[in-house]
PDB file of C-alpha atoms and ligand atoms in Angstrom:
ATOM      1  CA  MET A 209     -18.866   6.972  16.159  1.00  0.00           C
ATOM      2  CA  ALA A 210     -16.235   9.483  14.977  1.00  0.00           C
ATOM      3  CA  TYR A 211     -12.650   9.332  16.236  1.00  0.00           C
ATOM      4  CA  GLU A 212      -9.949  11.996  16.138  1.00  0.00           C
ATOM      5  CA  THR A 213      -7.011   9.679  15.478  1.00  0.00           C
ATOM      6  CA  LEU A 214      -8.530   6.487  14.061  1.00  0.00           C
ATOM      7  CA  ILE A 215     -10.693   5.390  11.169  1.00  0.00           C
ATOM      8  CA  VAL A 216     -12.861   2.466  12.221  1.00  0.00           C
ATOM      9  CA  GLU A 217     -14.738   0.243   9.777  1.00  0.00           C
ATOM     10  CA  THR A 218     -16.124  -3.253   9.584  1.00  0.00           C
ATOM     11  CA  HIS A 219     -15.615  -5.636   6.663  1.00  0.00           C
ATOM     12  CA  GLY A 220     -18.062  -8.450   7.302  1.00  0.00           C
ATOM     13  CA  ALA A 221     -16.899 -10.147  10.486  1.00  0.00           C
ATOM     14  CA  VAL A 222     -13.607  -8.199  10.558  1.00  0.00           C
ATOM     15  CA  GLY A 223     -13.057  -4.938  12.416  1.00  0.00           C
ATOM     16  CA  LEU A 224     -10.584  -2.639  10.677  1.00  0.00           C
ATOM     17  CA  ILE A 225      -8.781   0.094  12.613  1.00  0.00           C
ATOM     18  CA  THR A 226      -6.622   2.559  10.689  1.00  0.00           C
ATOM     19  CA  LEU A 227      -4.284   4.849  12.640  1.00  0.00           C
ATOM     20  CA  ASN A 228      -4.888   8.313  11.255  1.00  0.00           C
ATOM     21  CA  ARG A 229      -2.435  11.003  12.361  1.00  0.00           C
ATOM     22  CA  PRO A 230      -0.680  11.496   9.015  1.00  0.00           C
ATOM     23  CA  GLN A 231       0.914  14.822  10.043  1.00  0.00           C
ATOM     24  CA  ALA A 232       2.881  13.012  12.787  1.00  0.00           C
ATOM     25  CA  LEU A 233       3.486   9.687  10.997  1.00  0.00           C
ATOM     26  CA  ASN A 234       0.838   8.141  13.268  1.00  0.00           C
ATOM     27  CA  ALA A 235       2.807   8.929  16.432  1.00  0.00           C
ATOM     28  CA  LEU A 236       1.000   7.361  19.361  1.00  0.00           C
ATOM     29  CA  ASN A 237      -0.295   9.935  21.820  1.00  0.00           C
ATOM     30  CA  SER A 238      -2.749   9.697  24.700  1.00  0.00           C
ATOM     31  CA  THR A 239      -5.726  10.259  22.371  1.00  0.00           C
ATOM     32  CA  VAL A 240      -4.695   7.315  20.170  1.00  0.00           C
ATOM     33  CA  LEU A 241      -4.419   5.154  23.279  1.00  0.00           C
ATOM     34  CA  ARG A 242      -7.812   6.209  24.631  1.00  0.00           C
ATOM     35  CA  GLU A 243      -9.524   5.710  21.268  1.00  0.00           C
ATOM     36  CA  LEU A 244      -7.834   2.360  20.576  1.00  0.00           C
ATOM     37  CA  LEU A 245      -9.034   1.083  23.940  1.00  0.00           C
ATOM     38  CA  GLN A 246     -12.589   2.265  23.173  1.00  0.00           C
ATOM     39  CA  VAL A 247     -12.618   0.526  19.789  1.00  0.00           C
ATOM     40  CA  HIS A 248     -11.094  -2.680  21.136  1.00  0.00           C
ATOM     41  CA  GLU A 249     -13.751  -2.749  23.834  1.00  0.00           C
ATOM     42  CA  ALA A 250     -16.505  -2.235  21.259  1.00  0.00           C
ATOM     43  CA  PHE A 251     -15.156  -4.946  18.950  1.00  0.00           C
ATOM     44  CA  GLN A 252     -14.628  -7.266  21.904  1.00  0.00           C
ATOM     45  CA  ALA A 253     -18.289  -6.863  22.886  1.00  0.00           C
ATOM     46  CA  ASP A 254     -19.595  -7.330  19.330  1.00  0.00           C
ATOM     47  CA  ASP A 255     -20.363 -11.013  18.694  1.00  0.00           C
ATOM     48  CA  ALA A 256     -20.439 -10.364  14.953  1.00  0.00           C
ATOM     49  CA  ILE A 257     -16.724  -9.481  14.945  1.00  0.00           C
ATOM     50  CA  GLY A 258     -14.343 -12.436  14.848  1.00  0.00           C
ATOM     51  CA  ALA A 259     -11.005 -10.730  14.193  1.00  0.00           C
ATOM     52  CA  ILE A 260      -9.449  -7.272  14.010  1.00  0.00           C
ATOM     53  CA  VAL A 261      -6.962  -5.697  11.599  1.00  0.00           C
ATOM     54  CA  LEU A 262      -4.856  -2.748  12.746  1.00  0.00           C
ATOM     55  CA  THR A 263      -3.054  -0.716  10.111  1.00  0.00           C
ATOM     56  CA  GLY A 264      -1.505   2.682   9.446  1.00  0.00           C
ATOM     57  CA  SER A 265      -0.639   4.531   6.260  1.00  0.00           C
ATOM     58  CA  GLU A 266       1.630   3.556   3.381  1.00  0.00           C
ATOM     59  CA  ARG A 267       4.399   5.750   4.884  1.00  0.00           C
ATOM     60  CA  ALA A 268       4.037   4.757   8.514  1.00  0.00           C
ATOM     61  CA  PHE A 269       2.318   2.149  10.608  1.00  0.00           C
ATOM     62  CA  ALA A 270       3.428   4.350  13.531  1.00  0.00           C
ATOM     63  CA  ALA A 271       6.711   6.238  14.081  1.00  0.00           C
ATOM     64  CA  GLY A 272       6.604   5.667  17.827  1.00  0.00           C
ATOM     65  CA  ALA A 273       5.156   7.257  20.885  1.00  0.00           C
ATOM     66  CA  ASP A 274       4.600  10.988  20.467  1.00  0.00           C
ATOM     67  CA  ILE A 275       7.967  12.546  21.281  1.00  0.00           C
ATOM     68  CA  LYS A 276       6.441  16.034  21.445  1.00  0.00           C
ATOM     69  CA  GLU A 277       3.979  14.864  24.102  1.00  0.00           C
ATOM     70  CA  MET A 278       6.729  13.163  26.161  1.00  0.00           C
ATOM     71  CA  GLN A 279       9.510  15.756  25.800  1.00  0.00           C
ATOM     72  CA  PRO A 280       8.383  18.169  28.583  1.00  0.00           C
ATOM     73  CA  LEU A 281       7.620  15.450  31.143  1.00  0.00           C
ATOM     74  CA  GLY A 282       9.734  14.831  34.233  1.00  0.00           C
ATOM     75  CA  TYR A 283      10.260  11.760  36.369  1.00  0.00           C
ATOM     76  CA  VAL A 284       7.478  12.539  38.822  1.00  0.00           C
ATOM     77  CA  ASP A 285       5.000  13.071  35.951  1.00  0.00           C
ATOM     78  CA  VAL A 286       5.779   9.789  34.244  1.00  0.00           C
ATOM     79  CA  TYR A 287       6.120   7.771  37.439  1.00  0.00           C
ATOM     80  CA  SER A 288       2.917   9.017  39.056  1.00  0.00           C
ATOM     81  CA  ARG A 289       0.928   8.523  35.826  1.00  0.00           C
ATOM     82  CA  ASP A 290       2.695   5.188  35.255  1.00  0.00           C
ATOM     83  CA  LEU A 291       3.246   6.433  31.704  1.00  0.00           C
ATOM     84  CA  MET A 292       2.714   3.786  28.982  1.00  0.00           C
ATOM     85  CA  SER A 293       1.037   1.306  31.345  1.00  0.00           C
ATOM     86  CA  GLY A 294      -2.300   1.872  29.565  1.00  0.00           C
ATOM     87  CA  TRP A 295      -0.863   0.155  26.491  1.00  0.00           C
ATOM     88  CA  ASP A 296      -0.829  -3.140  28.403  1.00  0.00           C
ATOM     89  CA  ASP A 297      -4.634  -3.079  28.071  1.00  0.00           C
ATOM     90  CA  VAL A 298      -4.367  -2.754  24.284  1.00  0.00           C
ATOM     91  CA  ALA A 299      -2.420  -6.015  24.300  1.00  0.00           C
ATOM     92  CA  LYS A 300      -5.143  -7.693  26.372  1.00  0.00           C
ATOM     93  CA  VAL A 301      -7.840  -7.753  23.679  1.00  0.00           C
ATOM     94  CA  ARG A 302      -8.992 -11.352  23.462  1.00  0.00           C
ATOM     95  CA  LYS A 303      -9.965 -11.482  19.795  1.00  0.00           C
ATOM     96  CA  PRO A 304      -7.131 -12.034  17.319  1.00  0.00           C
ATOM     97  CA  VAL A 305      -5.549  -8.853  15.986  1.00  0.00           C
ATOM     98  CA  ILE A 306      -3.514  -8.693  12.783  1.00  0.00           C
ATOM     99  CA  ALA A 307      -1.098  -5.795  12.322  1.00  0.00           C
ATOM    100  CA  ALA A 308      -0.791  -4.778   8.662  1.00  0.00           C
ATOM    101  CA  VAL A 309       2.464  -2.824   8.611  1.00  0.00           C
ATOM    102  CA  SER A 310       3.702  -0.559   5.853  1.00  0.00           C
ATOM    103  CA  GLY A 311       6.514   1.990   6.222  1.00  0.00           C
ATOM    104  CA  PHE A 312       7.855   2.918   9.659  1.00  0.00           C
ATOM    105  CA  ALA A 313       7.045   0.791  12.704  1.00  0.00           C
ATOM    106  CA  LEU A 314       9.427   2.382  15.165  1.00  0.00           C
ATOM    107  CA  GLY A 315       9.573   2.528  18.940  1.00  0.00           C
ATOM    108  CA  GLY A 316       5.993   2.414  20.178  1.00  0.00           C
ATOM    109  CA  GLY A 317       4.943   1.577  16.580  1.00  0.00           C
ATOM    110  CA  CYS A 318       7.000  -1.609  16.640  1.00  0.00           C
ATOM    111  CA  GLU A 319       5.779  -2.275  20.177  1.00  0.00           C
ATOM    112  CA  LEU A 320       2.146  -1.820  19.089  1.00  0.00           C
ATOM    113  CA  ALA A 321       2.658  -4.256  16.191  1.00  0.00           C
ATOM    114  CA  MET A 322       4.118  -6.733  18.700  1.00  0.00           C
ATOM    115  CA  MET A 323       0.955  -6.455  20.831  1.00  0.00           C
ATOM    116  CA  CYS A 324      -0.867  -7.969  17.843  1.00  0.00           C
ATOM    117  CA  ASP A 325      -1.059 -11.700  17.132  1.00  0.00           C
ATOM    118  CA  ILE A 326       0.048 -11.783  13.499  1.00  0.00           C
ATOM    119  CA  ILE A 327       2.249  -9.200  11.783  1.00  0.00           C
ATOM    120  CA  ILE A 328       1.861  -8.928   8.027  1.00  0.00           C
ATOM    121  CA  ALA A 329       4.401  -6.514   6.557  1.00  0.00           C
ATOM    122  CA  SER A 330       4.649  -4.872   3.187  1.00  0.00           C
ATOM    123  CA  GLU A 331       8.056  -4.957   1.480  1.00  0.00           C
ATOM    124  CA  THR A 332       8.456  -1.290   2.474  1.00  0.00           C
ATOM    125  CA  ALA A 333       8.106  -1.882   6.223  1.00  0.00           C
ATOM    126  CA  LYS A 334      10.897  -0.809   8.557  1.00  0.00           C
ATOM    127  CA  PHE A 335      11.011  -1.955  12.166  1.00  0.00           C
ATOM    128  CA  GLY A 336      13.134  -0.599  14.975  1.00  0.00           C
ATOM    129  CA  GLN A 337      13.428   0.442  18.600  1.00  0.00           C
ATOM    130  CA  PRO A 338      15.246   3.788  18.308  1.00  0.00           C
ATOM    131  CA  GLU A 339      14.501   4.967  21.868  1.00  0.00           C
ATOM    132  CA  ILE A 340      18.203   4.763  22.783  1.00  0.00           C
ATOM    133  CA  THR A 341      18.869   7.588  20.303  1.00  0.00           C
ATOM    134  CA  LEU A 342      16.471   9.759  22.343  1.00  0.00           C
ATOM    135  CA  GLY A 343      18.205   8.996  25.635  1.00  0.00           C
ATOM    136  CA  VAL A 344      15.624   6.486  26.830  1.00  0.00           C
ATOM    137  CA  ILE A 345      14.767   2.821  26.346  1.00  0.00           C
ATOM    138  CA  PRO A 346      11.605   1.080  25.074  1.00  0.00           C
ATOM    139  CA  GLY A 347       8.682   1.645  27.436  1.00  0.00           C
ATOM    140  CA  MET A 348       5.746  -0.108  25.778  1.00  0.00           C
ATOM    141  CA  GLY A 349       7.157  -3.621  25.966  1.00  0.00           C
ATOM    142  CA  GLY A 350       9.919  -3.548  23.328  1.00  0.00           C
ATOM    143  CA  SER A 351      12.699  -4.999  25.458  1.00  0.00           C
ATOM    144  CA  GLN A 352      10.444  -7.887  26.497  1.00  0.00           C
ATOM    145  CA  ARG A 353       8.343  -8.693  23.418  1.00  0.00           C
ATOM    146  CA  LEU A 354      11.129  -8.120  20.880  1.00  0.00           C
ATOM    147  CA  THR A 355      13.482 -10.364  22.839  1.00  0.00           C
ATOM    148  CA  ARG A 356      10.849 -13.098  22.977  1.00  0.00           C
ATOM    149  CA  ALA A 357      10.177 -12.701  19.252  1.00  0.00           C
ATOM    150  CA  VAL A 358      13.689 -12.528  17.831  1.00  0.00           C
ATOM    151  CA  GLY A 359      15.984 -13.728  20.617  1.00  0.00           C
ATOM    152  CA  ARG A 360      18.467 -11.930  22.839  1.00  0.00           C
ATOM    153  CA  TYR A 361      21.210 -11.169  20.324  1.00  0.00           C
ATOM    154  CA  LYS A 362      19.038  -9.655  17.608  1.00  0.00           C
ATOM    155  CA  ALA A 363      17.055  -7.719  20.217  1.00  0.00           C
ATOM    156  CA  MET A 364      20.268  -6.346  21.749  1.00  0.00           C
ATOM    157  CA  ASP A 365      21.522  -5.325  18.303  1.00  0.00           C
ATOM    158  CA  LEU A 366      18.300  -3.420  17.556  1.00  0.00           C
ATOM    159  CA  ILE A 367      17.723  -1.906  20.989  1.00  0.00           C
ATOM    160  CA  LEU A 368      21.336  -0.901  21.703  1.00  0.00           C
ATOM    161  CA  THR A 369      22.032   0.617  18.277  1.00  0.00           C
ATOM    162  CA  GLY A 370      18.546   1.933  17.512  1.00  0.00           C
ATOM    163  CA  ARG A 371      18.950   0.831  13.884  1.00  0.00           C
ATOM    164  CA  MET A 372      16.033  -0.090  11.639  1.00  0.00           C
ATOM    165  CA  MET A 373      15.553  -3.463   9.982  1.00  0.00           C
ATOM    166  CA  ASP A 374      13.670  -3.958   6.752  1.00  0.00           C
ATOM    167  CA  ALA A 375      10.800  -6.368   6.209  1.00  0.00           C
ATOM    168  CA  ALA A 376      12.967  -9.178   4.843  1.00  0.00           C
ATOM    169  CA  GLU A 377      15.290  -9.065   7.875  1.00  0.00           C
ATOM    170  CA  ALA A 378      12.294  -8.850  10.216  1.00  0.00           C
ATOM    171  CA  GLU A 379      10.778 -11.935   8.588  1.00  0.00           C
ATOM    172  CA  ARG A 380      14.061 -13.861   8.851  1.00  0.00           C
ATOM    173  CA  ALA A 381      14.305 -12.833  12.499  1.00  0.00           C
ATOM    174  CA  GLY A 382      10.814 -14.160  13.244  1.00  0.00           C
ATOM    175  CA  LEU A 383       9.184 -10.813  14.004  1.00  0.00           C
ATOM    176  CA  VAL A 384       7.019 -10.802  10.909  1.00  0.00           C
ATOM    177  CA  SER A 385       4.550 -13.546   9.986  1.00  0.00           C
ATOM    178  CA  ARG A 386       4.541 -12.792   6.240  1.00  0.00           C
ATOM    179  CA  VAL A 387       5.885 -10.177   3.833  1.00  0.00           C
ATOM    180  CA  VAL A 388       3.705  -9.150   0.909  1.00  0.00           C
ATOM    181  CA  ALA A 389       3.842  -6.625  -1.925  1.00  0.00           C
ATOM    182  CA  ALA A 390       2.791  -3.155  -0.758  1.00  0.00           C
ATOM    183  CA  GLU A 391      -0.340  -3.139  -2.905  1.00  0.00           C
ATOM    184  CA  ARG A 392      -1.481  -6.485  -1.427  1.00  0.00           C
ATOM    185  CA  LEU A 393      -0.974  -5.555   2.225  1.00  0.00           C
ATOM    186  CA  LEU A 394      -4.472  -4.656   3.340  1.00  0.00           C
ATOM    187  CA  ASP A 395      -6.201  -7.317   1.223  1.00  0.00           C
ATOM    188  CA  GLU A 396      -3.874  -9.998   2.573  1.00  0.00           C
ATOM    189  CA  ALA A 397      -4.519  -8.896   6.171  1.00  0.00           C
ATOM    190  CA  LEU A 398      -8.286  -8.663   5.648  1.00  0.00           C
ATOM    191  CA  GLU A 399      -8.353 -12.097   3.966  1.00  0.00           C
ATOM    192  CA  ALA A 400      -6.405 -13.672   6.842  1.00  0.00           C
ATOM    193  CA  ALA A 401      -8.695 -11.972   9.364  1.00  0.00           C
ATOM    194  CA  ALA A 402     -11.826 -13.080   7.456  1.00  0.00           C
ATOM    195  CA  LYS A 403     -10.538 -16.664   7.446  1.00  0.00           C
ATOM    196  CA  ILE A 404     -10.004 -16.525  11.229  1.00  0.00           C
ATOM    197  CA  ALA A 405     -13.403 -14.885  11.763  1.00  0.00           C
ATOM    198  CA  SER A 406     -15.091 -17.676   9.777  1.00  0.00           C
ATOM    199  CA  LEU A 407     -13.847 -20.299  12.258  1.00  0.00           C
ATOM    200  CA  SER A 408     -15.432 -21.202  15.576  1.00  0.00           C
ATOM    201  CA  HIS A 409     -14.907 -18.164  17.793  1.00  0.00           C
ATOM    202  CA  PRO A 410     -14.438 -20.080  21.077  1.00  0.00           C
ATOM    203  CA  SER A 411     -11.699 -22.232  19.548  1.00  0.00           C
ATOM    204  CA  VAL A 412     -10.024 -19.166  18.029  1.00  0.00           C
ATOM    205  CA  LEU A 413     -10.006 -17.383  21.417  1.00  0.00           C
ATOM    206  CA  MET A 414      -8.630 -20.465  23.126  1.00  0.00           C
ATOM    207  CA  ALA A 415      -5.961 -20.980  20.456  1.00  0.00           C
ATOM    208  CA  LYS A 416      -4.769 -17.405  21.034  1.00  0.00           C
ATOM    209  CA  GLU A 417      -4.765 -17.893  24.790  1.00  0.00           C
ATOM    210  CA  ALA A 418      -2.844 -21.160  24.514  1.00  0.00           C
ATOM    211  CA  VAL A 419      -0.133 -19.736  22.246  1.00  0.00           C
ATOM    212  CA  ASN A 420       0.294 -16.702  24.490  1.00  0.00           C
ATOM    213  CA  ARG A 421       0.582 -18.951  27.547  1.00  0.00           C
ATOM    214  CA  ALA A 422       3.650 -20.561  25.942  1.00  0.00           C
ATOM    215  CA  LEU A 423       5.518 -17.291  26.512  1.00  0.00           C
ATOM    216  CA  GLU A 424       4.616 -17.095  30.180  1.00  0.00           C
ATOM    217  CA  THR A 425       4.942 -20.539  31.681  1.00  0.00           C
ATOM    218  CA  THR A 426       6.904 -23.773  31.796  1.00  0.00           C
ATOM    219  CA  LEU A 427       6.453 -26.424  29.113  1.00  0.00           C
ATOM    220  CA  ASP A 428       4.782 -28.747  31.599  1.00  0.00           C
ATOM    221  CA  GLU A 429       2.258 -26.129  32.725  1.00  0.00           C
ATOM    222  CA  GLY A 430       1.704 -25.009  29.147  1.00  0.00           C
ATOM    223  CA  LEU A 431       0.977 -28.540  27.959  1.00  0.00           C
ATOM    224  CA  ARG A 432      -1.499 -29.029  30.791  1.00  0.00           C
ATOM    225  CA  PHE A 433      -3.164 -25.689  30.035  1.00  0.00           C
ATOM    226  CA  GLU A 434      -3.438 -26.552  26.326  1.00  0.00           C
ATOM    227  CA  ARG A 435      -4.973 -29.932  27.090  1.00  0.00           C
ATOM    228  CA  ARG A 436      -7.555 -28.443  29.452  1.00  0.00           C
ATOM    229  CA  LEU A 437      -8.634 -25.942  26.798  1.00  0.00           C
ATOM    230  CA  PHE A 438      -8.666 -28.702  24.180  1.00  0.00           C
ATOM    231  CA  HIS A 439     -10.873 -30.851  26.422  1.00  0.00           C
ATOM    232  CA  SER A 440     -13.231 -27.964  27.114  1.00  0.00           C
ATOM    233  CA  LEU A 441     -13.893 -27.465  23.405  1.00  0.00           C
ATOM    234  CA  PHE A 442     -15.599 -30.891  23.346  1.00  0.00           C
ATOM    235  CA  SER A 443     -18.441 -29.201  25.193  1.00  0.00           C
ATOM    236  CA  THR A 444     -19.180 -26.969  22.192  1.00  0.00           C
ATOM    237  CA  GLU A 445     -21.634 -27.533  19.358  1.00  0.00           C
ATOM    238  CA  ASP A 446     -18.885 -26.348  17.018  1.00  0.00           C
ATOM    239  CA  GLN A 447     -16.635 -29.302  17.859  1.00  0.00           C
ATOM    240  CA  LYS A 448     -19.441 -31.700  16.834  1.00  0.00           C
ATOM    241  CA  GLU A 449     -20.177 -29.616  13.749  1.00  0.00           C
ATOM    242  CA  GLY A 450     -16.503 -29.283  12.706  1.00  0.00           C
ATOM    243  CA  MET A 451     -15.751 -32.979  12.991  1.00  0.00           C
ATOM    244  CA  THR A 452     -19.100 -34.087  11.505  1.00  0.00           C
ATOM    245  CA  ALA A 453     -18.619 -31.728   8.546  1.00  0.00           C
ATOM    246  CA  PHE A 454     -15.178 -33.227   7.924  1.00  0.00           C
ATOM    247  CA  ILE A 455     -16.597 -36.749   7.879  1.00  0.00           C
ATOM    248  CA  GLU A 456     -19.525 -35.695   5.681  1.00  0.00           C
ATOM    249  CA  LYS A 457     -17.107 -33.887   3.333  1.00  0.00           C
ATOM    250  CA  ARG A 458     -18.863 -30.519   3.607  1.00  0.00           C
ATOM    251  CA  LYS A 459     -18.006 -27.079   4.977  1.00  0.00           C
ATOM    252  CA  PRO A 460     -18.790 -26.641   8.673  1.00  0.00           C
ATOM    253  CA  ALA A 461     -21.472 -24.153   9.698  1.00  0.00           C
ATOM    254  CA  PHE A 462     -20.111 -22.868  12.987  1.00  0.00           C
ATOM    255  CA  LYS A 463     -22.477 -21.205  15.456  1.00  0.00           C
ATOM    256  CA  ASN A 464     -19.798 -20.001  17.890  1.00  0.00           C
ATOM    257  CA  ARG A 465     -21.507 -22.094  20.523  1.00  0.00           C
TER     258      ARG A 465
HETATM  259  C1  LIG B 627       6.979   4.153  23.604  1.00  0.00           C
HETATM  260  C2  LIG B 627       8.432   4.267  23.890  1.00  0.00           C
HETATM  261  C3  LIG B 627       8.622   4.571  25.326  1.00  0.00           C
HETATM  262  O1  LIG B 627       9.020   3.022  23.639  1.00  0.00           O
HETATM  263  C4  LIG B 627       9.092   5.375  23.220  1.00  0.00           C
HETATM  264  C5  LIG B 627       8.959   5.712  21.769  1.00  0.00           C
HETATM  265  O2  LIG B 627       8.263   5.228  20.926  1.00  0.00           O
HETATM  266  S1  LIG B 627       9.967   6.999  21.477  1.00  0.00           S
HETATM  267  C6  LIG B 627       9.749   7.305  19.753  1.00  0.00           C
HETATM  268  C7  LIG B 627      10.507   6.360  18.924  1.00  0.00           C
HETATM  269  N1  LIG B 627      10.439   6.774  17.553  1.00  0.00           N
HETATM  270  C8  LIG B 627      11.368   7.509  16.983  1.00  0.00           C
HETATM  271  O3  LIG B 627      12.357   7.903  17.572  1.00  0.00           O
HETATM  272  C9  LIG B 627      11.139   7.853  15.518  1.00  0.00           C
HETATM  273  C10 LIG B 627      10.976   9.364  15.373  1.00  0.00           C
HETATM  274  N2  LIG B 627      10.810   9.727  13.974  1.00  0.00           N
HETATM  275  C11 LIG B 627      11.805   9.729  13.093  1.00  0.00           C
HETATM  276  O4  LIG B 627      12.932   9.351  13.368  1.00  0.00           O
HETATM  277  C12 LIG B 627      11.499  10.223  11.738  1.00  0.00           C
HETATM  278  O5  LIG B 627      10.313  10.974  11.783  1.00  0.00           O
HETATM  279  C13 LIG B 627      11.312   9.092  10.694  1.00  0.00           C
HETATM  280  C14 LIG B 627      12.661   8.390  10.433  1.00  0.00           C
HETATM  281  C15 LIG B 627      10.277   8.074  11.146  1.00  0.00           C
HETATM  282  C16 LIG B 627      10.805   9.702   9.356  1.00  0.00           C
HETATM  283  O6  LIG B 627      11.659  10.745   8.956  1.00  0.00           O
HETATM  284  P1  LIG B 627      11.175  11.743   7.824  1.00  0.00           P
HETATM  285  O7  LIG B 627      10.653  10.972   6.664  1.00  0.00           O
HETATM  286  O8  LIG B 627      12.316  12.680   7.586  1.00  0.00           O
HETATM  287  O9  LIG B 627       9.912  12.504   8.439  1.00  0.00           O
HETATM  288  P2  LIG B 627       9.923  13.632   9.573  1.00  0.00           P
HETATM  289  O10 LIG B 627       9.964  14.982   8.902  1.00  0.00           O
HETATM  290  O11 LIG B 627      10.941  13.339  10.603  1.00  0.00           O
HETATM  291  O12 LIG B 627       8.481  13.387  10.257  1.00  0.00           O
HETATM  292  C17 LIG B 627       7.275  13.931   9.696  1.00  0.00           C
HETATM  293  C18 LIG B 627       6.508  14.566  10.847  1.00  0.00           C
HETATM  294  O13 LIG B 627       6.180  13.569  11.795  1.00  0.00           O
HETATM  295  C19 LIG B 627       6.653  13.959  13.077  1.00  0.00           C
HETATM  296  N3  LIG B 627       7.010  12.745  13.851  1.00  0.00           N
HETATM  297  C20 LIG B 627       7.651  11.659  13.406  1.00  0.00           C
HETATM  298  N4  LIG B 627       7.805  10.781  14.386  1.00  0.00           N
HETATM  299  C21 LIG B 627       7.261  11.338  15.478  1.00  0.00           C
HETATM  300  C22 LIG B 627       7.126  10.913  16.823  1.00  0.00           C
HETATM  301  N5  LIG B 627       7.549   9.683  17.248  1.00  0.00           N
HETATM  302  N6  LIG B 627       6.534  11.734  17.696  1.00  0.00           N
HETATM  303  C23 LIG B 627       6.069  12.951  17.317  1.00  0.00           C
HETATM  304  N7  LIG B 627       6.153  13.393  16.045  1.00  0.00           N
HETATM  305  C24 LIG B 627       6.752  12.600  15.153  1.00  0.00           C
HETATM  306  C25 LIG B 627       7.863  14.819  12.782  1.00  0.00           C
HETATM  307  O14 LIG B 627       8.177  15.621  13.892  1.00  0.00           O
HETATM  308  C26 LIG B 627       7.361  15.598  11.599  1.00  0.00           C
HETATM  309  O15 LIG B 627       6.474  16.599  12.019  1.00  0.00           O
HETATM  310  P3  LIG B 627       6.871  18.167  11.876  1.00  0.00           P
HETATM  311  O16 LIG B 627       8.082  18.340  12.713  1.00  0.00           O
HETATM  312  O17 LIG B 627       7.128  18.352  10.423  1.00  0.00           O
HETATM  313  O18 LIG B 627       5.670  18.902  12.392  1.00  0.00           O
END
């Protein structure tokens, strides 16, 4: 299937989505949103896909929501359409998604990276929430996800000043999972995704769900939730296979069952 704003490929068990609006530094418009949702749905339904990588270009992962699309809108337009709410569905994909970020990840670009589960950044990456410089505030989750990722004081610094932080600062702050040389970015992300995809898919999905629950609930509830998921995995063939393979000193052959 051909997309206007995305390039979609598969690399073995990994789905690769490349944002492709180079003329606008991959600014996120309504077409990008619609197409991303279509691809996520397709990858979600495809049992052969175990993980997804989302990337942009060397110059920009994404320079934010499309300012030219938003500029003419008024309050009634954005309120009645509940503008940006569709992006919540992008964050709901159940398979693990790795953001491979090079260049600008600003505004909605940073927010899109934060909807992913792992952020691998090239040394050239720059993160920021510059909405305040446009007379608005983050609207795709920045004030919430950035604060959870880096803490209140760093989030305030970034959101109130609109400044950018480089990859090293983002890694120190806990926003970025790893920083790699620019030329290694995609390979590193694809290798990490292939490793995840080679594991038992039910346990991978549950691991993602359990980690995400930590951000939404009390410790007590979270511990109970984790334990219930952990218990449920003993009903899978893959639990028997994984533990038997360890004892027999061989690689497990997971069936995702
Ligand atoms: C989702 C919300 C609600 O949270 C809101 C947002 O995301 S609001 C948007 C937040 N992002 C920004 O404010 C960043 C805007 N872009 C820039 O500041 C600069 O483009 C830059 C610093 C990323 C790069 O600067 P430079 O290298 O000088 O390139 P430019 O000539 O500025 O850009 C090239 C080309 O891309 C267009 N562009 C860039 N960003 C956007 C955008 N967010 N929306 C629409 N178009 C964008 C820019 O206009 C240029 O196009 P032309 O004017 O040459 O046609």
